[in-house]
Amino acid sequence: MTLAETYACIPSTERGRGILISGDSKSDTILYTNARSVVILDLNNPLKVSIYGEHAYPATVARYSPNGEWIASGDVSGTVRIWGARDDHVLKKEFKVLAGRIDDLQWSDDGMRIVASGDGKGKSLVRAFMWDSGSNVGEFDGHSRRVLSCAIKPTRPFRIVTCGEDFLVNFYEGPPFKFKLSSREHSNFVNCVRYSPDGSKFITVSSDKKGIIYDGKTCEKLGQLSSEDGHKGSIYAVSWSPDGKEVLTVSADKSAKIWEISDSGNGTLKITLTCPGSSGGVDDMLVGCLWQNDHIVTVSLGGTISIFSASDLEKSPFQFSGHMKNISSLSVLRGNSDYILSGSYDGLICKWMMGRGFCGKLQRKQNSQIKCFAAHEVEIITSGFDNTISRISYQDGQVTNEESVGVGNQPNDLSLAPLSPGLLLVTFESGVVFLRGEKVVSTINLGFTVTALAVTPDGTEAIVGGQDGKLRLYSVNGDSLNEEAVLEKHRGAISVIRYSPDLSMFASADLNREAVVWDRASREMKLKNMLYHSARINCLAWSPNSTMVATGSLDTCVIVYEVDKPASTRMTIKGAHLGGVYGLGFADDTHVVSSGEDACIRVWSLTT
Amino acid sequence: MANAASGMAVHDDCKLKFLELKAKRTYRFIVYKIEEQQKQVVVEKLGEPGQSHDDFAASLPVDECRYAIFDFDFVTAENCQKSKIFFVAWSPDTARVRSKMIYASSKDRFKRELDGIQVELQATDPTEMDLDIFKSRAN
């Protein structure tokens, strides 16, 4: 089993704060973080992604060393990990640097020292240390509140500049670094400070919409970004061009601006870039930027990454996005082109295509949270936490109609019978609700706690799984259910039931990490001992030719069994998704698609 | 010969068959059962050398505990043929608690009777006794 493609998660963003992304110009990759993962994305091929998941706490910032060999990443607990940039990402060292979260991290140009800044108590808001021994190389007092950004002068004589929420920009000389002077030119949070590549100047940007340029050696103010055509919102991040003559700034006013910096230190606007296809909402606020080689990368609050070409600024940027949170469900739609639809619990539904990656987000009327999700050809059904079911009609990648139906109880599973048109069965804690079209036709109380459901595509038979581990088969008569059989085998609450595509079998999985394949006609167990997971099974999928079953579990593994062979001849993918596998589907008979808590989707190839 | 915390004796045959397996390789596996009425551990099944791990797994009952000895052949990294003797304490989740208690308390005493066990394994369901587990424990 090999990994064929990864559709990466997007950087986690927070309203009101910028994010700092960095990259390596030699390998043309960028680094960003999402929850506990650090993502290394190749700008020329966004499907080539490498993810480092060894942080115990959500990671906040990551940076390549100047020689491109190591990556230092910091997290919310104040720990900095230094690990190899290639292959297995071997850990070199781990240091507990600050008492609170790390907001920015920079290597010195010789790769020997690292300065980290962030939140903490009193003294430990900024620390600079040797990369291999962790010994301190200076004392950094002068800040009283969270230090949002720091920068080291790349050329000798070395200087460190830090800036933060106390509106101050502090300047330190060294090594060993000591406080030199402080500048209070800004009237709001100073969000980012960056040195030009030749070290002659540095620029600070702030939530007061100003950008101020200083001399790199003496920290004297040289000039500022011109205020005509300036940003109309907080400026969250700044990045110098590789030649040091221009800077890129991004702001909450949803635009990115490129400024020319003259030698005297004044900045004049060269061009304003806006991202096309914006819906005009808060999600378009730009929170992060990076200028690397020919690429200008901007990140929006909604997580869309836009890559502009620096040499051809008029060209439309290449945009892609993804999920920021746990992708709780996945569906493979087969039709003219095979789409993969993924739904995350924050209500975002994205479309992907194998070989291409991100194809678009589904614009919905209201982005209510999604707990259960089912998709078939032209219809998507979701349910959330508000006791309603949304039926979304979907044509050519666009939402054409969206209806919301109240069902009176919180749904915990749902199943669609596409051939019996409009029939949808939804389970809630003690029973089942029948829906035809947008009307609730009946609500049946079954008398036991229901946890899972499956219905045949023609709507004649349904299986309901309970908390007691029993599977009850019902035949569907009009709007009511007649109990046909009770199957006992599972020793835990049933989590998912699925019919095979040829309808001759069905498979069920429970919270006690066991899965069973049953023959539908005889109701006998066809394949058992599928006990190879070490934690609850979250999802289950059949291959289109009904010969294989895949199960995904909280233990991060995906196991594929062949129905005609004993369970021990399984294929296991270990560590498929950090945090657990929550969605599973077969793209075709040789490719499995899985999604999980790490907000990524991975396509695995079964043929070696 | 009754001499254990649970009062189980070990039948002489158990030790004899084990020595035969060790010295002459006459069996692939031996399955032992505790006979509660006679208060003894006795040999229940013997496996021919030609039988495999699958036959061994099939010979263990699904919801009752047993002790077993399995002679596992494998090839090491340096390409030598080696074999290790595994003691398997088969205690499935679906067995009765009383059965599990008796087997658990008599296990130590029983193992001491069989000199030459190289690896011990406890299995609570068929997946924990899988060939992969044997292979990884053998090294």
XYZ file of C-alpha atoms in Angstrom:
747
model
C 0.000 0.000 0.000
C 1.585 3.242 -1.010
C 0.562 6.833 -0.599
C -0.488 8.206 -3.962
C -1.701 11.718 -3.180
C -2.229 14.017 -0.211
C -4.689 16.874 -0.191
C -3.267 18.911 2.601
C -5.006 20.838 5.308
C -4.810 24.599 5.208
C -3.079 26.812 7.780
C -5.132 27.356 10.904
C -6.060 31.004 11.137
C -7.580 33.141 13.830
C -9.560 36.306 13.363
C -7.700 39.398 14.468
C -4.258 37.846 14.247
C -1.892 37.259 11.411
C -0.102 34.001 10.752
C 3.530 33.721 9.828
C 4.408 31.352 7.014
C 7.929 30.759 5.835
C 9.673 28.811 3.160
C 12.854 27.596 1.568
C 13.829 29.208 -1.719
C 16.100 26.348 -2.751
C 13.467 23.641 -2.658
C 10.649 26.133 -3.291
C 8.525 24.823 -0.467
C 6.502 26.664 2.135
C 5.896 25.789 5.763
C 2.741 26.351 7.745
C 0.993 24.805 10.691
C -2.439 23.378 11.396
C -3.286 22.060 14.839
C -0.461 19.677 15.760
C 0.877 19.263 12.236
C 3.585 21.203 10.440
C 2.929 21.063 6.691
C 5.673 21.284 4.085
C 4.069 22.160 0.767
C 5.840 22.238 -2.575
C 4.757 25.438 -4.368
C 5.262 23.979 -7.793
C 3.285 20.867 -7.032
C 0.740 21.418 -4.250
C -0.154 17.733 -4.246
C 3.294 16.926 -2.909
C 2.994 17.467 0.775
C 4.975 16.277 3.738
C 3.530 16.490 7.218
C 5.319 16.444 10.556
C 3.082 15.515 13.428
C 5.358 15.098 16.407
C 4.314 18.109 18.436
C 2.332 17.336 21.531
C 0.590 20.704 21.398
C -0.772 22.763 18.494
C 2.187 24.053 16.481
C 2.279 27.765 15.712
C 5.253 28.599 13.520
C 7.960 26.731 11.623
C 11.086 27.899 9.860
C 13.795 26.387 7.686
C 17.404 26.833 8.752
C 19.483 28.924 6.324
C 21.151 25.823 4.889
C 17.788 24.149 4.305
C 18.678 21.039 6.307
C 16.712 21.588 9.482
C 13.343 22.951 10.446
C 12.672 24.551 13.800
C 9.041 24.623 14.865
C 7.379 26.107 17.921
C 4.083 25.330 19.595
C 1.647 26.743 22.129
C 3.417 25.189 25.099
C 6.604 27.106 24.389
C 8.544 24.129 23.083
C 10.816 24.392 20.042
C 11.640 21.218 18.129
C 14.485 21.087 15.642
C 14.162 18.272 13.097
C 15.497 17.184 9.748
C 13.806 18.725 6.738
C 14.014 15.623 4.594
C 12.636 12.091 4.591
C 11.789 10.864 8.047
C 12.144 14.183 9.851
C 14.433 12.872 12.537
C 14.358 14.964 15.698
C 17.623 16.698 16.487
C 16.759 18.555 19.663
C 13.827 19.772 21.655
C 13.939 22.791 23.938
C 11.418 24.323 26.281
C 12.030 27.923 25.390
C 9.181 30.081 26.647
C 6.508 29.732 29.276
C 3.706 30.409 26.844
C 2.993 30.103 23.159
C 5.683 30.840 20.600
C 4.579 33.421 18.030
C 7.680 33.823 15.929
C 10.968 32.032 15.417
C 14.009 33.012 13.393
C 17.390 31.457 12.628
C 20.480 33.652 12.432
C 22.056 33.632 9.010
C 24.899 31.343 10.054
C 22.405 28.781 11.352
C 23.909 28.802 14.845
C 21.425 30.821 16.820
C 17.656 30.848 17.058
C 15.525 33.619 18.505
C 11.999 32.807 19.623
C 9.367 35.244 20.800
C 5.883 34.930 22.124
C 3.832 34.911 25.216
C 5.026 34.145 28.664
C 5.350 35.617 32.076
C 7.589 38.581 32.774
C 11.069 37.903 31.520
C 10.543 35.027 29.213
C 8.838 36.752 26.308
C 11.841 36.515 23.996
C 14.761 34.112 24.099
C 17.744 33.599 21.854
C 19.759 30.419 22.147
C 22.354 28.309 20.364
C 20.623 25.789 18.159
C 22.489 22.721 19.316
C 23.058 23.344 22.991
C 20.169 25.566 23.956
C 22.370 27.949 25.916
C 21.168 31.532 26.086
C 22.858 34.212 24.020
C 21.374 37.334 25.481
C 18.908 38.951 27.812
C 15.764 40.355 26.410
C 13.905 42.705 28.684
C 11.914 45.592 27.441
C 8.592 44.072 26.563
C 5.639 43.905 28.849
C 3.147 42.085 26.676
C 3.060 39.356 24.061
C 5.853 39.694 21.512
C 4.296 39.014 18.141
C 7.321 38.947 15.925
C 11.100 38.986 15.919
C 13.833 39.294 13.302
C 17.593 38.877 13.184
C 19.765 41.032 10.945
C 21.169 38.649 8.357
C 24.549 40.389 8.073
C 27.153 41.417 10.617
C 26.992 43.345 12.959
C 24.131 41.243 14.315
C 21.019 42.867 15.686
C 17.707 41.482 16.885
C 14.446 43.403 16.574
C 11.276 42.406 18.381
C 7.822 43.916 18.321
C 4.622 43.216 20.095
C 1.296 43.975 21.615
C 2.690 46.739 23.805
C 3.084 48.813 20.579
C 6.869 48.826 21.008
C 9.652 47.919 18.635
C 12.751 46.918 20.595
C 16.258 46.757 19.286
C 19.030 44.576 20.726
C 22.732 44.526 19.950
C 25.030 41.626 20.399
C 25.858 38.800 20.680
C 25.456 38.445 23.640
C 22.306 40.431 22.903
C 21.499 43.394 25.129
C 18.784 45.974 24.973
C 19.804 49.026 22.953
C 16.762 51.126 22.317
C 13.026 51.098 21.952
C 10.807 52.786 19.409
C 7.186 53.725 19.924
C 6.130 54.848 16.496
C 3.086 52.663 16.210
C -0.245 53.244 17.856
C -1.527 49.697 17.839
C -0.240 46.079 17.938
C 2.901 45.734 15.876
C 2.234 42.531 13.998
C 5.344 41.733 12.052
C 8.957 42.842 11.675
C 11.244 41.726 8.865
C 14.772 42.542 7.759
C 15.551 43.057 4.094
C 17.722 40.266 2.639
C 20.828 42.523 2.630
C 20.285 43.650 6.192
C 20.265 47.357 5.435
C 16.710 48.051 6.482
C 13.865 46.507 8.365
C 10.156 47.185 8.235
C 7.492 46.891 10.903
C 3.800 46.664 10.159
C 1.004 47.223 12.562
C -2.704 47.114 13.215
C -2.666 50.910 12.990
C -2.411 50.419 9.186
C 1.098 51.836 8.999
C 4.350 50.337 7.869
C 7.569 51.975 9.096
C 11.022 51.450 7.670
C 14.127 51.703 9.851
C 17.845 51.562 9.275
C 19.050 48.020 9.865
C 22.139 48.878 11.887
C 21.183 51.840 13.994
C 17.434 51.423 14.266
C 16.760 54.981 13.173
C 13.478 55.601 11.479
C 14.065 56.145 7.780
C 10.598 56.492 6.404
C 7.274 54.799 6.058
C 4.934 53.268 3.545
C 3.050 56.086 1.909
C -0.366 56.636 3.382
C -2.120 57.491 0.147
C -3.537 54.253 -1.224
C -2.419 52.686 1.979
C -4.160 49.797 3.617
C -7.535 50.421 5.130
C -7.280 47.690 7.682
C -4.720 46.191 10.054
C -1.623 45.001 8.278
C -0.931 41.484 9.426
C 2.256 40.416 7.702
C 5.079 41.664 5.537
C 7.600 39.987 3.262
C 10.575 41.379 1.335
C 11.241 40.500 -2.282
C 14.402 38.441 -2.845
C 16.210 41.511 -4.260
C 15.332 43.661 -1.279
C 13.761 46.453 -3.304
C 10.092 45.717 -2.776
C 7.875 44.542 0.045
C 4.595 42.721 0.081
C 2.054 43.491 2.797
C -1.273 41.839 3.496
C -4.110 43.310 5.418
C -7.542 42.883 6.901
C -8.900 45.054 4.099
C -8.697 41.905 1.930
C -5.932 43.151 -0.302
C -2.222 42.584 -0.680
C -0.023 45.510 -1.705
C 3.423 45.620 -3.199
C 5.520 48.673 -2.361
C 8.775 49.897 -3.802
C 11.238 50.833 -1.117
C 13.629 53.582 -2.076
C 17.102 53.839 -0.607
C 15.996 56.722 1.553
C 13.548 54.415 3.159
C 10.239 55.561 1.834
C 7.765 53.209 0.348
C 5.546 53.964 -2.605
C 2.729 51.755 -3.736
C 3.441 49.753 -6.835
C 0.354 47.588 -7.170
C -2.582 46.256 -5.195
C -3.484 42.631 -5.533
C -6.866 41.213 -4.674
C -7.873 37.616 -4.859
C -10.480 36.786 -7.444
C -13.492 34.716 -6.598
C -13.916 36.278 -3.215
C -17.336 36.126 -1.667
C -16.718 39.408 0.066
C -17.005 38.077 3.564
C -14.686 37.981 6.518
C -13.011 34.892 5.096
C -11.220 36.982 2.501
C -9.202 38.985 4.997
C -5.592 38.256 4.223
C -3.604 37.138 7.207
C -0.307 35.779 5.934
C 2.123 36.334 3.096
C 5.452 35.202 1.728
C 7.546 36.319 -1.249
C 9.756 33.480 -2.401
C 11.618 33.378 -5.712
C 8.945 34.162 -8.276
C 6.022 33.219 -6.075
C 3.916 35.607 -4.048
C 1.852 33.572 -1.632
C -1.028 35.016 0.363
C -3.202 33.218 2.883
C -6.725 34.331 3.684
C -8.629 33.947 6.946
C -10.814 31.299 5.312
C -7.696 29.355 4.475
C -7.414 29.994 0.751
C -3.830 30.056 -0.442
C -3.271 32.204 -3.525
C -0.033 32.028 -5.431
C 0.697 34.997 -7.673
C 3.582 35.209 -10.079
C 5.963 38.056 -9.215
C 7.091 38.541 -12.768
C 3.580 38.693 -14.157
C 1.444 40.451 -11.600
C -1.556 40.792 -13.847
C -1.995 37.064 -14.118
C -4.689 35.447 -12.019
C -3.279 33.601 -9.089
C -3.383 29.870 -8.625
C -5.686 29.324 -5.697
C -6.366 26.344 -3.597
C -7.881 25.644 -0.268
C -8.871 22.765 1.926
C -10.117 21.967 5.364
C -8.972 23.484 8.585
C -10.633 21.101 10.982
C -11.338 17.413 11.357
C -12.812 16.024 8.143
C -15.543 13.926 9.621
C -16.942 12.435 6.451
C -16.015 11.624 2.890
C -17.995 10.526 -0.102
C -16.841 9.450 -3.546
C -19.219 10.527 -6.290
C -18.974 8.638 -9.509
C -20.301 10.216 -12.621
C -18.795 11.955 -15.597
C -15.809 12.854 -13.544
C -15.118 11.283 -10.204
C -15.345 13.753 -7.413
C -14.469 13.294 -3.804
C -16.621 15.345 -1.460
C -15.390 15.943 2.016
C -17.274 17.498 4.892
C -15.662 18.814 8.037
C -17.491 19.364 11.269
C -17.275 23.166 10.999
C -19.692 22.966 8.065
C -17.275 23.249 5.150
C -17.806 20.932 2.176
C -14.986 20.745 -0.360
C -14.718 19.063 -3.723
C -11.573 17.277 -4.852
C -10.527 15.414 -7.946
C -7.837 12.774 -8.113
C -4.796 14.079 -9.912
C -5.889 17.676 -9.595
C -6.488 18.185 -5.944
C -8.703 20.970 -4.745
C -11.626 21.758 -7.028
C -13.731 24.110 -5.009
C -15.735 24.757 -1.909
C -19.442 24.353 -1.834
C -21.103 27.663 -1.066
C -23.973 27.001 1.244
C -26.631 29.301 2.542
C -25.686 28.875 6.137
C -22.622 27.009 7.230
C -24.114 25.011 10.021
C -21.952 22.352 11.571
C -21.986 18.925 10.008
C -22.272 15.766 12.046
C -23.558 13.274 9.456
C -23.098 13.496 5.732
C -24.279 11.448 2.768
C -23.905 12.173 -0.918
C -25.278 10.599 -4.029
C -24.948 11.831 -7.618
C -26.891 15.060 -7.454
C -27.809 15.320 -3.840
C -25.973 15.934 -0.593
C -27.622 15.458 2.756
C -26.137 16.804 5.940
C -27.246 16.991 9.515
C -25.757 18.990 12.304
C -26.540 19.845 15.857
C -29.666 21.878 15.266
C -32.199 19.083 14.790
C -32.556 19.713 11.071
C -31.535 17.906 7.926
C -30.266 19.898 4.962
C -30.918 18.509 1.522
C -28.642 20.159 -0.995
C -29.128 19.683 -4.709
C -25.942 19.865 -6.591
C -25.280 20.243 -10.295
C -21.939 20.707 -12.039
C -20.218 21.648 -8.884
C -22.647 24.321 -7.805
C -25.335 24.242 -5.236
C -28.644 24.743 -6.942
C -31.094 24.298 -4.153
C -30.866 23.922 -0.437
C -33.707 22.906 1.821
C -33.760 22.441 5.513
C -36.151 20.079 7.250
C -36.715 19.942 10.972
C -36.847 16.442 12.395
C -37.576 17.183 15.988
C -34.628 15.295 17.448
C -30.883 15.299 17.054
C -29.993 12.969 14.179
C -27.131 10.611 14.800
C -26.991 8.748 11.490
C -28.680 8.960 8.144
C -29.040 6.852 5.023
C -30.352 7.646 1.589
C -32.313 5.332 -0.714
C -31.713 6.911 -4.092
C -33.797 4.457 -6.084
C -36.869 4.977 -4.004
C -36.875 8.610 -4.826
C -36.572 11.062 -2.043
C -36.586 8.479 0.720
C -34.237 9.260 3.543
C -34.033 7.506 6.870
C -32.608 9.364 9.811
C -31.985 7.887 13.216
C -32.071 9.707 16.477
C -31.529 8.401 19.945
C -34.557 6.212 20.288
C -35.895 5.711 16.807
C -36.063 6.444 13.114
C -37.588 9.268 11.089
C -38.765 8.706 7.530
C -38.415 11.605 5.137
C -39.722 11.783 1.618
C -38.610 14.844 -0.255
C -38.841 17.593 2.321
C -41.600 16.170 4.430
C -41.310 14.079 7.509
C -43.718 11.243 6.844
C -43.327 9.276 10.022
C -41.363 9.034 13.215
C -41.021 5.548 14.676
C -39.905 4.950 18.204
C -37.943 1.720 18.340
C -37.502 1.346 22.049
C -33.732 0.947 22.141
C -30.833 3.346 21.795
C -30.004 3.550 18.114
C -26.452 4.276 17.000
C -26.178 3.401 13.286
C -28.280 2.808 10.199
C -28.092 1.557 6.622
C -30.805 1.254 4.007
C -30.679 -0.519 0.641
C -30.687 1.797 -2.393
C -34.168 0.646 -3.374
C -35.460 1.403 0.068
C -36.878 -2.030 0.889
C -34.639 -3.166 3.701
C -32.975 -1.328 6.537
C -30.545 -2.383 9.251
C -30.438 -0.529 12.517
C -27.563 -0.958 14.936
C -28.000 -0.321 18.616
C -25.914 0.604 21.605
C -26.215 -2.970 22.823
C -24.304 -4.233 19.799
C -27.282 -5.937 18.191
C -28.113 -5.501 14.535
C -31.808 -5.464 13.776
C -32.986 -6.052 10.228
C -36.237 -4.462 9.157
C -38.238 -4.584 5.970
C -39.584 -1.225 4.931
C -43.308 -1.124 4.243
C -44.453 2.237 3.086
C -43.706 4.369 6.078
C -43.199 1.763 8.737
C -40.688 -0.908 9.647
C -41.276 -4.609 10.275
C -38.630 -6.374 12.272
C -37.271 -9.377 10.402
C -34.241 -10.553 12.373
C -31.834 -9.696 15.156
C -28.156 -10.471 14.707
C -25.881 -10.684 17.730
C -22.164 -10.741 17.409
C -20.791 -7.331 18.261
C -19.618 -6.629 21.775
C -19.840 -2.870 21.583
C -22.186 -0.182 20.269
C -22.438 -0.304 16.492
C -20.730 2.661 14.860
C -21.305 2.114 11.136
C -23.170 -0.274 8.807
C -22.759 -0.416 5.047
C -24.277 -2.512 2.267
C -21.947 -3.815 -0.418
C -22.444 -2.224 -3.863
C -23.803 -5.501 -5.252
C -26.153 -5.764 -2.255
C -25.242 -9.360 -1.497
C -23.479 -8.522 1.738
C -23.318 -5.932 4.423
C -20.590 -5.029 6.860
C -20.910 -3.610 10.348
C -18.349 -2.185 12.743
C -18.518 -1.358 16.409
C -16.860 0.701 19.115
C -15.084 -2.402 20.414
C -12.814 -2.275 17.299
C -14.417 -5.279 15.608
C -15.885 -5.442 12.113
C -17.969 -8.254 10.625
C -19.065 -8.976 7.055
C -22.450 -10.711 6.771
C -24.117 -12.449 3.889
C -27.409 -10.669 3.287
C -29.558 -13.554 2.151
C -28.589 -16.076 4.788
C -27.777 -13.519 7.486
C -24.736 -15.537 8.435
C -21.286 -14.155 9.168
C -19.127 -14.267 6.100
C -15.920 -12.816 7.428
C -15.144 -12.402 11.062
C -12.102 -11.870 13.261
C -11.663 -8.444 11.754
C -10.305 -7.320 15.108
C -7.003 -5.820 14.047
C -7.676 -2.272 15.132
C -6.675 -1.130 18.574
C -9.382 1.490 19.045
C -12.973 2.161 17.945
C -13.799 1.834 14.279
C -15.120 5.130 12.893
C -15.803 4.396 9.259
C -16.137 1.604 6.751
C -16.206 1.436 2.953
C -16.754 -1.191 0.231
C -14.784 -1.344 -2.993
C -16.943 -0.843 -6.113
C -16.560 -4.490 -7.109
C -17.629 -5.656 -3.630
C -14.487 -7.710 -3.039
C -12.798 -5.553 -0.440
C -13.787 -3.817 2.748
C -11.757 -1.039 4.344
C -12.105 0.073 7.952
C -10.742 3.254 9.500
C -10.265 3.739 13.195
C -9.372 6.161 15.938
C -6.033 4.366 16.191
C -5.001 6.181 12.937
C -4.875 2.950 10.906
C -6.768 1.970 7.774
C -7.071 -1.774 7.230
C -8.237 -3.308 3.950
C -9.596 -6.865 4.003
C -10.489 -9.076 1.081
C -13.851 -10.675 1.662
C -12.915 -14.037 0.222
C -9.733 -14.444 2.173
C -9.230 -14.872 5.916
C -9.010 -11.706 7.935
C -5.359 -12.249 8.751
C -4.339 -11.514 5.157
C -5.172 -7.867 5.608
C -3.326 -4.821 4.332
C -2.663 -2.198 6.971
C -1.807 1.444 6.592
C -0.417 2.651 9.887
C -0.511 6.296 10.842
C -2.801 7.293 8.001
C -4.051 10.366 9.818
C -2.754 11.901 13.011
C -5.574 11.848 15.536
C -7.744 9.185 13.914
C -9.327 8.248 10.600
C -12.888 9.518 10.278
C -13.815 9.236 6.623
C -13.176 6.461 4.114
C -14.118 5.714 0.529
C -12.929 3.754 -2.490
C -12.154 5.949 -5.499
C -11.930 2.842 -7.635
C -10.978 -0.773 -7.102
C -7.333 0.002 -6.479
C -7.449 3.314 -4.657
C -8.644 4.051 -1.159
C -9.343 7.607 -0.025
C -9.179 8.415 3.662
C -9.645 11.554 5.719
C -9.105 12.281 9.347
C -8.622 14.505 12.318
C -5.564 16.163 10.787
C -7.819 17.829 8.152
C -5.997 16.083 5.311
C -7.252 13.695 2.681
C -4.963 10.960 1.438
C -5.304 8.688 -1.551
C -3.641 5.286 -1.186
C -2.832 2.899 -3.978
C -3.430 -0.752 -3.199
C -1.233 -2.184 -5.913
C 2.398 -2.331 -4.913
C 1.339 -33.132 43.373
C -1.343 -30.548 43.997
C 0.723 -27.523 44.596
C -0.534 -24.257 43.193
C -2.418 -21.214 44.385
C -5.454 -22.624 42.664
C -4.726 -26.194 43.668
C -4.152 -27.548 40.157
C -1.884 -30.501 39.616
C 0.110 -30.999 36.451
C -0.292 -34.377 34.813
C 3.007 -36.118 34.015
C 2.041 -36.511 30.392
C 2.190 -32.738 29.914
C 5.834 -32.587 30.788
C 6.676 -35.708 28.759
C 5.073 -34.449 25.585
C 6.814 -31.107 26.002
C 10.212 -32.768 26.329
C 9.501 -34.775 23.191
C 8.705 -31.589 21.301
C 11.856 -29.947 22.532
C 14.276 -32.802 21.885
C 12.878 -34.754 18.965
C 10.557 -32.178 17.313
C 7.762 -34.728 17.105
C 4.967 -32.159 17.382
C 4.270 -28.739 15.963
C 2.064 -27.735 18.880
C 0.534 -29.007 22.101
C -2.721 -27.708 23.563
C -3.301 -28.130 27.302
C -6.590 -27.991 29.116
C -7.407 -27.676 32.796
C -9.819 -30.392 33.860
C -11.619 -28.844 36.779
C -13.122 -32.055 38.136
C -9.800 -33.864 38.278
C -8.024 -30.649 39.244
C -5.340 -31.282 36.666
C -3.711 -29.801 33.607
C -3.848 -32.415 30.850
C -2.829 -32.621 27.231
C -5.837 -31.962 25.019
C -4.444 -31.925 21.452
C -1.178 -32.630 19.709
C -0.169 -31.181 16.354
C 1.802 -33.012 13.663
C 5.065 -31.360 12.544
C 3.517 -30.849 9.120
C 0.733 -28.662 10.457
C 0.900 -24.912 10.333
C -0.006 -21.881 12.374
C -3.515 -21.866 10.882
C -4.175 -25.392 12.134
C -2.928 -24.319 15.526
C -5.265 -21.326 15.585
C -8.148 -23.534 14.529
C -7.496 -26.003 17.322
C -8.103 -23.436 20.049
C -11.736 -23.058 21.145
C -13.311 -19.675 20.575
C -14.654 -19.092 24.052
C -12.659 -21.186 26.410
C -9.187 -20.674 27.836
C -6.263 -22.965 27.121
C -2.503 -23.148 27.459
C -0.490 -23.982 24.351
C 3.052 -24.625 23.272
C 3.935 -23.790 19.662
C 7.217 -24.573 17.940
C 7.741 -21.621 15.588
C 10.206 -21.928 12.671
C 11.554 -18.818 11.024
C 14.500 -17.452 9.065
C 16.580 -14.746 10.710
C 18.071 -11.646 9.087
C 21.328 -13.477 8.545
C 19.464 -16.201 6.676
C 19.701 -18.924 9.285
C 16.877 -21.265 9.985
C 15.920 -20.935 13.624
C 13.102 -22.060 15.790
C 11.691 -20.777 19.043
C 9.296 -22.355 21.478
C 6.320 -20.144 22.292
C 4.050 -20.511 25.293
C 0.626 -19.131 24.464
C -1.827 -18.283 27.227
C -5.073 -18.322 25.254
C -7.658 -16.330 27.198
C -10.348 -15.021 24.833
C -12.546 -12.064 25.872
C -15.625 -14.172 25.318
C -14.642 -16.858 27.860
C -16.258 -17.087 31.272
C -14.577 -15.150 34.065
C -14.201 -18.268 36.205
C -12.304 -19.992 33.425
C -9.995 -17.003 32.962
C -9.306 -16.826 36.713
C -8.355 -20.477 37.006
C -6.039 -20.393 34.019
C -4.434 -17.137 35.090
C -3.667 -18.276 38.611
C -2.248 -21.642 37.539
C -0.189 -20.301 34.673
C 3.043 -19.498 36.529
C 3.269 -22.839 38.259
C 2.545 -24.645 34.990
C 5.169 -22.707 33.081
C 7.782 -23.614 35.632
C 7.120 -27.268 34.933
C 8.008 -26.751 31.293
C 11.670 -25.906 31.105
C 12.809 -24.347 27.823
C 10.087 -21.900 26.890
C 11.681 -19.056 24.991
C 8.808 -16.610 24.428
C 5.537 -16.136 26.251
C 2.476 -14.701 24.592
C -0.935 -13.870 25.979
C -3.746 -13.745 23.439
C -7.234 -12.438 24.163
C -8.525 -12.735 20.614
C -7.353 -14.406 17.380
C -5.644 -11.245 16.151
C -3.251 -11.279 19.086
C -2.013 -14.727 18.104
C -1.517 -13.899 14.480
C 1.511 -15.059 12.507
C 2.758 -11.445 12.377
C 2.865 -11.310 16.152
C 4.858 -14.542 16.283
C 7.308 -13.187 13.750
C 7.837 -9.935 15.615
C 8.256 -11.649 18.975
C 10.707 -14.169 17.564
C 13.328 -11.474 17.011
